PDB file of C-alpha atoms in Angstrom:
ATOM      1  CA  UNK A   1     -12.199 -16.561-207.428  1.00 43.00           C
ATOM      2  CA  UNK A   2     -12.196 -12.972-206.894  1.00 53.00           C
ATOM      3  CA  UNK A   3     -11.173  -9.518-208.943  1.00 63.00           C
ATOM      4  CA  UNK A   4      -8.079  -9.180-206.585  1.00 71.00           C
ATOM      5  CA  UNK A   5      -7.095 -13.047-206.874  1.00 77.00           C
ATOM      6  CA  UNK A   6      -7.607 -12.597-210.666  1.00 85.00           C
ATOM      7  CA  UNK A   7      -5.378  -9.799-210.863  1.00 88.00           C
ATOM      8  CA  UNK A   8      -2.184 -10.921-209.404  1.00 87.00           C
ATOM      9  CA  UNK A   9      -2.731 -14.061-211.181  1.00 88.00           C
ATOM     10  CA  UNK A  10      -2.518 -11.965-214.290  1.00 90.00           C
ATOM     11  CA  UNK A  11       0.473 -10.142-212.536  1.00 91.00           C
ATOM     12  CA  UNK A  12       2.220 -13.381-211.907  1.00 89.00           C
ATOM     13  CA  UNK A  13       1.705 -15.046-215.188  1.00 90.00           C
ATOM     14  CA  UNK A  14       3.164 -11.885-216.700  1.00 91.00           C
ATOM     15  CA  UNK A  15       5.988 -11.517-214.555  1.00 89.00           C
ATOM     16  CA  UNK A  16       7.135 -14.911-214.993  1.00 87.00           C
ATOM     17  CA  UNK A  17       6.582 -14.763-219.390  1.00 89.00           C
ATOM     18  CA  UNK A  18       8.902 -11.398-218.812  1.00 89.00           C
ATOM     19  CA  UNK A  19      11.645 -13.254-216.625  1.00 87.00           C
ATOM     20  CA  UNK A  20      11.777 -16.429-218.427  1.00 85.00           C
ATOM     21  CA  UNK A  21      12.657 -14.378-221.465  1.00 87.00           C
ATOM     22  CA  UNK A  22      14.754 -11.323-220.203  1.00 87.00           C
ATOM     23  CA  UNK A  23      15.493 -13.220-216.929  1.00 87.00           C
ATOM     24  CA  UNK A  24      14.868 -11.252-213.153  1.00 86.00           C
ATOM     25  CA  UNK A  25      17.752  -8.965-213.000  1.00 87.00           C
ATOM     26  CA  UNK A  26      16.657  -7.556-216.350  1.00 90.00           C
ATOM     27  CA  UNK A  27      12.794  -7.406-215.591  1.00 90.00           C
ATOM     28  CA  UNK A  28      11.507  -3.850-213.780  1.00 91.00           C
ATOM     29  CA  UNK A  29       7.805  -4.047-212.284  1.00 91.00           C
ATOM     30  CA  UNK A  30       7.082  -1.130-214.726  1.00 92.00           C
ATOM     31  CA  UNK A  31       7.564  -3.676-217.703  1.00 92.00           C
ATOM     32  CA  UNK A  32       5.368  -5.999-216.120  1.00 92.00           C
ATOM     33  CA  UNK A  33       2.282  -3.581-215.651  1.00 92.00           C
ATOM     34  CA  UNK A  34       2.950  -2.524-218.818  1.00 92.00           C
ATOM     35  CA  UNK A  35       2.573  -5.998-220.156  1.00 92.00           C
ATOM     36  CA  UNK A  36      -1.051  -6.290-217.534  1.00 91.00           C
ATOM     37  CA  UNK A  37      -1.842  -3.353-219.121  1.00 91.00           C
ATOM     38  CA  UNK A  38      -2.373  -1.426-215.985  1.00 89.00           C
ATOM     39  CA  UNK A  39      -0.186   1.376-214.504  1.00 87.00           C
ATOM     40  CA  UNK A  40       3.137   1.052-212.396  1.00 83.00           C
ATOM     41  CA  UNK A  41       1.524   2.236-209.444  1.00 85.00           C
ATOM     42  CA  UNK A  42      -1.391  -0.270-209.255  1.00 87.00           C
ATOM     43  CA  UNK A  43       0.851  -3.296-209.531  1.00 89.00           C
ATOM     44  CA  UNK A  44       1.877  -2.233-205.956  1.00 90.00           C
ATOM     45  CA  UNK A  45      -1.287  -2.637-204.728  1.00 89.00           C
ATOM     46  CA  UNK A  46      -0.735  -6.453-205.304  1.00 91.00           C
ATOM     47  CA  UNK A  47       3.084  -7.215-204.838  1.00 90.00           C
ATOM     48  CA  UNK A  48       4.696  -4.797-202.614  1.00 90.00           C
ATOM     49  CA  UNK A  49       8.595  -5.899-204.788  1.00 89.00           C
ATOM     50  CA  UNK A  50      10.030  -7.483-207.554  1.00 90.00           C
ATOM     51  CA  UNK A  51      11.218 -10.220-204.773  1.00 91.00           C
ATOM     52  CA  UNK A  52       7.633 -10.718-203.617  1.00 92.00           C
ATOM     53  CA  UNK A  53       6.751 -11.491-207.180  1.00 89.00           C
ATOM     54  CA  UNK A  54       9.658 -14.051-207.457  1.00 88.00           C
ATOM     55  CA  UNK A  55       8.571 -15.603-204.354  1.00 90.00           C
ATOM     56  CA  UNK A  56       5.200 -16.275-205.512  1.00 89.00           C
ATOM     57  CA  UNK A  57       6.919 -18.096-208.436  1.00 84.00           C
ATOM     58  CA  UNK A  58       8.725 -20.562-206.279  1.00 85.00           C
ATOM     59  CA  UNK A  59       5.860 -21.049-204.513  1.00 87.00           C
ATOM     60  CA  UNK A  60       3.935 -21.867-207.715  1.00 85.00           C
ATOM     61  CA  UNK A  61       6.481 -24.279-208.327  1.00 83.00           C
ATOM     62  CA  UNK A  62       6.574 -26.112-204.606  1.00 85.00           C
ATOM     63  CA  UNK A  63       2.954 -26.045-204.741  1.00 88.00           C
ATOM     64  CA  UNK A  64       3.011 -29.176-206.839  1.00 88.00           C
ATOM     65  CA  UNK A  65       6.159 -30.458-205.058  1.00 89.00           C
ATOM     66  CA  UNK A  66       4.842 -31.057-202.024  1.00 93.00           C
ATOM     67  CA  UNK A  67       1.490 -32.703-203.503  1.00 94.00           C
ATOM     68  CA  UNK A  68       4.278 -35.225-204.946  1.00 95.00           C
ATOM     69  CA  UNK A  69       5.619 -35.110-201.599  1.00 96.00           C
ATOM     70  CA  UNK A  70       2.496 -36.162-199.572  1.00 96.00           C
ATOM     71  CA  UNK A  71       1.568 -37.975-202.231  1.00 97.00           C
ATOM     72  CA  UNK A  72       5.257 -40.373-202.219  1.00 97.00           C
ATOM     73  CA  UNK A  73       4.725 -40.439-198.018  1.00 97.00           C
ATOM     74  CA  UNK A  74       1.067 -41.890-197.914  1.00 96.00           C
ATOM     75  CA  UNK A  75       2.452 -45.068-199.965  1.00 96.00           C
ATOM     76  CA  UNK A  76       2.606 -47.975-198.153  1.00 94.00           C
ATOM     77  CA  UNK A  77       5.947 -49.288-200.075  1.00 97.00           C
ATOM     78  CA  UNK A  78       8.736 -49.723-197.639  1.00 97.00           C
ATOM     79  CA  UNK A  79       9.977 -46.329-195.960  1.00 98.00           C
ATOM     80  CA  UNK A  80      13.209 -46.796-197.546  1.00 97.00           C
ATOM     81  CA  UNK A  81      11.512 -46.776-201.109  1.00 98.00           C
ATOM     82  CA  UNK A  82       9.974 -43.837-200.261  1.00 98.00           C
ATOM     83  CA  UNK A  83      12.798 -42.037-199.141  1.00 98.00           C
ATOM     84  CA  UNK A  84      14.519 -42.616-202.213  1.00 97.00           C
ATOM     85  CA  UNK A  85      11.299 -41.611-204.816  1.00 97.00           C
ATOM     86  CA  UNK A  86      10.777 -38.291-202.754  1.00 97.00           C
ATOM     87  CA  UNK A  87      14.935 -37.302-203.567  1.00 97.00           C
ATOM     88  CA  UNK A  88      14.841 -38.374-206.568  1.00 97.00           C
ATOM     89  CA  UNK A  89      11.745 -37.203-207.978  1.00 95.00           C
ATOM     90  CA  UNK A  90      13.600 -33.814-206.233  1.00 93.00           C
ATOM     91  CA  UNK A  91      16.584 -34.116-208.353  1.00 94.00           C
ATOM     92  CA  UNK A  92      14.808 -34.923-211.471  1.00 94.00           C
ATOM     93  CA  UNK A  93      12.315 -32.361-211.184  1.00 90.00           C
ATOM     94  CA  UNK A  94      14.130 -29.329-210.485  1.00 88.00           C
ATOM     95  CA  UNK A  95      17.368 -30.276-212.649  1.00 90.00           C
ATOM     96  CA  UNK A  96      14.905 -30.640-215.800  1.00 89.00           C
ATOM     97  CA  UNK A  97      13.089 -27.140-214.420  1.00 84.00           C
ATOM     98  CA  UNK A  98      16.433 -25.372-214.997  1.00 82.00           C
ATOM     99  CA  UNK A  99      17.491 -27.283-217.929  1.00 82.00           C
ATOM    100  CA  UNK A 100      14.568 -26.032-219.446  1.00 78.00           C
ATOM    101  CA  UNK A 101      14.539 -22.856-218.404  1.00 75.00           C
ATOM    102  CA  UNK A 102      17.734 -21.080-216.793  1.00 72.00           C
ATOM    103  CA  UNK A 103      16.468 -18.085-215.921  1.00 78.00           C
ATOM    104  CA  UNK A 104      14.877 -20.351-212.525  1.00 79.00           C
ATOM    105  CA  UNK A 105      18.295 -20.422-211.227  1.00 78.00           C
ATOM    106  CA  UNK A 106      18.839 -16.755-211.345  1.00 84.00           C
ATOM    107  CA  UNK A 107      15.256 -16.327-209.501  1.00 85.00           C
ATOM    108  CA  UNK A 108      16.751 -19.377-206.971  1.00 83.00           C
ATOM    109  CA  UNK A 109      19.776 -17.277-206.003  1.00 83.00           C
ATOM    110  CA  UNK A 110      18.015 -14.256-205.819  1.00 87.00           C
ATOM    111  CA  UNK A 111      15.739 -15.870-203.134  1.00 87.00           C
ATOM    112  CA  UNK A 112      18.761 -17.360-201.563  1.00 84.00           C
ATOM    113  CA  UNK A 113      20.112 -14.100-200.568  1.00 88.00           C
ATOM    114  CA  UNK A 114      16.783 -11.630-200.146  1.00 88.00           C
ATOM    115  CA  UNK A 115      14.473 -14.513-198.378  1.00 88.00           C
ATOM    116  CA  UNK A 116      16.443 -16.794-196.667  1.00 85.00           C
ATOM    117  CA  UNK A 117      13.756 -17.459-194.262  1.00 90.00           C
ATOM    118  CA  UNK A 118      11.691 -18.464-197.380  1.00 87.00           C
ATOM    119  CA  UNK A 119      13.887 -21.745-197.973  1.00 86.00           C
ATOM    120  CA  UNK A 120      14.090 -22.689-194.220  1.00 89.00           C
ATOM    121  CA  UNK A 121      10.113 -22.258-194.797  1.00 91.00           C
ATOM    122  CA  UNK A 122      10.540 -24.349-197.701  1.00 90.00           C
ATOM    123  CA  UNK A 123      12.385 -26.776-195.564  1.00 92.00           C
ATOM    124  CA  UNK A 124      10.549 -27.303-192.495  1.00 95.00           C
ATOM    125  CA  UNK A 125       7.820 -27.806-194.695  1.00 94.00           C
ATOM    126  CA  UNK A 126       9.695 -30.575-196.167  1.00 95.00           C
ATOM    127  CA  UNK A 127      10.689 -32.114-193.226  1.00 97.00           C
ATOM    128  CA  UNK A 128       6.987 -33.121-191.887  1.00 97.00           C
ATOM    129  CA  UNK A 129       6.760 -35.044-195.391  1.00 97.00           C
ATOM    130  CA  UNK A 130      10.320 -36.770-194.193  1.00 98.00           C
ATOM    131  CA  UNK A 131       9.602 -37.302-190.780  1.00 98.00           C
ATOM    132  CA  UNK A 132       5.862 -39.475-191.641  1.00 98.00           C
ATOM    133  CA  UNK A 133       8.059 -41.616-193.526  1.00 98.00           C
ATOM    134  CA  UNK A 134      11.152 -41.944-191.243  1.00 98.00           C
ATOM    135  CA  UNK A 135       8.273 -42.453-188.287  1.00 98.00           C
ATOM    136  CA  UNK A 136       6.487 -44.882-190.692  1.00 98.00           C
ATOM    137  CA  UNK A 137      10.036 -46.832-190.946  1.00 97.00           C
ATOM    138  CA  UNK A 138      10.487 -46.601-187.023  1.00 97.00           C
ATOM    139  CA  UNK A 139       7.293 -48.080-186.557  1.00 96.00           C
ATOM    140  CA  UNK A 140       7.688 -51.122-188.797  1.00 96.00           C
ATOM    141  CA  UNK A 141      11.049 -52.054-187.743  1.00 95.00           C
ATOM    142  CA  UNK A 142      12.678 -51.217-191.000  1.00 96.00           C
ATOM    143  CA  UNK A 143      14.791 -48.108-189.227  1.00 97.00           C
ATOM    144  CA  UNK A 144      16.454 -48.354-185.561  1.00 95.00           C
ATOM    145  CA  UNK A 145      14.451 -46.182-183.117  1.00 94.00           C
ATOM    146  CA  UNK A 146      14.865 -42.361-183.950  1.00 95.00           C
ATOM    147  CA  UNK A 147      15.246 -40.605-180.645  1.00 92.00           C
ATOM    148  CA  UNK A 148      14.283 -36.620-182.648  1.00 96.00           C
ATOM    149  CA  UNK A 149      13.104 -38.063-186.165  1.00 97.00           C
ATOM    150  CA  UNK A 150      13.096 -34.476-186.684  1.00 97.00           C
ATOM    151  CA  UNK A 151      16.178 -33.730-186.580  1.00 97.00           C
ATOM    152  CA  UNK A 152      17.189 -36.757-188.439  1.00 97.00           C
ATOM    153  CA  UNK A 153      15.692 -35.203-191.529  1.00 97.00           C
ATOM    154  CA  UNK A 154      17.269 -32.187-191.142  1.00 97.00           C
ATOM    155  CA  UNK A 155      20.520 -33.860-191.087  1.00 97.00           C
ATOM    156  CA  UNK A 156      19.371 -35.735-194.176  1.00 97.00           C
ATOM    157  CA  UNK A 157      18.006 -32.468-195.924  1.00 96.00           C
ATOM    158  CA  UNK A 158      22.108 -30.978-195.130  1.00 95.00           C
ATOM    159  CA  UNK A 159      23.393 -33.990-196.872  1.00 95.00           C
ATOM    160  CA  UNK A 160      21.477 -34.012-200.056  1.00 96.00           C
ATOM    161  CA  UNK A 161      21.552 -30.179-200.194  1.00 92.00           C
ATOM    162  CA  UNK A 162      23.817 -30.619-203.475  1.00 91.00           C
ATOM    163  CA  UNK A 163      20.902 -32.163-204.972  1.00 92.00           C
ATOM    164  CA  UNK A 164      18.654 -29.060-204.112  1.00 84.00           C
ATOM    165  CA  UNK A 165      19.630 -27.332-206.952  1.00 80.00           C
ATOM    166  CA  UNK A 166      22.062 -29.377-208.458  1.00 83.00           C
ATOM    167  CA  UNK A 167      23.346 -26.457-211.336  1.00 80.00           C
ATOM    168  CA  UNK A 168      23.926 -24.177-208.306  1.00 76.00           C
ATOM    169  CA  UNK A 169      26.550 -26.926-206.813  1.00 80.00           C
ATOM    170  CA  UNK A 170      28.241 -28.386-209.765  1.00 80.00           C
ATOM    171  CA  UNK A 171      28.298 -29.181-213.867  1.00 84.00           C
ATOM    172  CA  UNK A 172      27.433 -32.640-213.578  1.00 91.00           C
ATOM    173  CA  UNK A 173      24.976 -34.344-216.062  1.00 94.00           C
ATOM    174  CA  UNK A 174      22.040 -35.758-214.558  1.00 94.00           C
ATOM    175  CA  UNK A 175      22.913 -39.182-214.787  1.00 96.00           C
ATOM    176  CA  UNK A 176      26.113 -38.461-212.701  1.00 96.00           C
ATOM    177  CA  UNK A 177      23.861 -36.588-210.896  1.00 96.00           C
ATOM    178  CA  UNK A 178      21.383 -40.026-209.959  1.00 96.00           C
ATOM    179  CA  UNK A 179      24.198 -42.084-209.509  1.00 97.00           C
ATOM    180  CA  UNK A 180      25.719 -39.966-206.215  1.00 96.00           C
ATOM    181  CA  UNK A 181      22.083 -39.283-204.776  1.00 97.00           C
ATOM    182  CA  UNK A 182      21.783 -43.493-205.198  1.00 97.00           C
ATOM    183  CA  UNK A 183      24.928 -43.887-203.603  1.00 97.00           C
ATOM    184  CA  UNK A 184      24.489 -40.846-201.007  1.00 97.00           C
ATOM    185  CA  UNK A 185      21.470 -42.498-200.229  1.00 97.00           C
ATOM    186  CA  UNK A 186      22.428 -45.682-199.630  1.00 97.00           C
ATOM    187  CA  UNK A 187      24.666 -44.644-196.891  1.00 96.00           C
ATOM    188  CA  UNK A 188      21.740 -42.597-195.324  1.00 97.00           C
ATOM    189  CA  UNK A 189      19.706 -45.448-195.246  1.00 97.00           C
ATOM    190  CA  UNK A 190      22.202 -48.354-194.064  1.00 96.00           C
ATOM    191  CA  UNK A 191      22.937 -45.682-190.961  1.00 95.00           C
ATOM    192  CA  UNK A 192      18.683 -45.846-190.340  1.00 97.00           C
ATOM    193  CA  UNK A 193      18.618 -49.306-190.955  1.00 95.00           C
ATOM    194  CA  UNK A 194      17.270 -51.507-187.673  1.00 88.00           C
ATOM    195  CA  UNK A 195      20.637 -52.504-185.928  1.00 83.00           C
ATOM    196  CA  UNK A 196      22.790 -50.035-186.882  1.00 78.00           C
ATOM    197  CA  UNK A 197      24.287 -47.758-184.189  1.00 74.00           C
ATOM    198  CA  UNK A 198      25.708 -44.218-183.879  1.00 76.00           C
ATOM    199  CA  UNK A 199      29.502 -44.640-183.500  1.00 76.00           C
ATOM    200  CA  UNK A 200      31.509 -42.932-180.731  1.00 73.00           C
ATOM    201  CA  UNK A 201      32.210 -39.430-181.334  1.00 72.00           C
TER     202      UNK A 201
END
């Protein structure tokens, strides 16, 4: 660990006290160095924005998601098992996050519209977690051959996108919330299963 690693941690753990409490749009990078005890202009020297410090936050946060993640795909329950823990530990995860803390959403939307090519990151990064287990399923005749197993779970990623951030999408309680992923799911995962084919189009 270094002086310059030190110091943004101290940045970030500041900046996300600060916008927790006031939320982001409320928060100013002056505040924050105030709070580090350091001047305005030397913050800069470790986040160029207010964005770049919000992305760092998500990141924080997917850090540990996709240990869960790699952690769900090297099980060796049934593929279909998987599939379903790695969604719904997904839903329950992020919907308590926000529940918890609202301000998260404002910093989600935020990132939504000033880093899109952070989420599609966030999402091919995903994927490889998604496509082990899909390839995994392929492989021991649970799911019909996958002809771009990549692209299947980026067609699954589009239709659980409500469950991304589930406040963003709807009001729904997280029960309701479990019930449609379960039932989303189980459509997903009958159209994988081995003998089922892709209708005419």
């Amino acid at each position: 660990m270094n002086d310059t690693t030190d110091t943004r941690r101290q940045i970030l753990d500041a900046a996300m006290e600060r916008i927790h409490h006031y939320g982001y749009g409320k928060t100013t990078m002056s505040e924050i160095a105030r709070d580090c005890n350091m001047s305005a202009g030397n913050i800069y020297r470790f986040f160029a924005s207010k964005i770049d410090i919000a992305e760092a936050m998500a990141r924080k946060f997917n850090a540990k998601v996709f240990e869960d993640y790699a952690a769900i795909a090297r099980k060796k329950t049934t593929a279909s098992a998987r599939l379903r823990e790695f969604f719904e530990m997904s839903l329950e995860r992020t919907f308590t996050a926000i529940e918890e803390d609202a301000k998260i959403l404002e910093v989600a939307n935020v990132l939504k519209t000033e880093r899109p090519l952070y989420f599609n990151e966030q999402m091919a990064q995903e994927r490889v977690y998604l496509v082990q287990i899909l390839n995994d399923g392929v492989q021991t005749g649970e799911f019909r051959p996958l002809d771009r197993p990549e692209e299947t779970a980026e067609f699954m990623q589009a239709a659980l996108m409500k469950f991304r951030f589930p406040q963003l999408f709807s009001a729904l309680s997280l029960p309701k919330l479990q019930r449609e992923l379960s039932g989303v799911l189980d459509i997903l995962l009958a159209a994988l299963s081995c003998g089922a084919c892709i209708p005419d189009r």
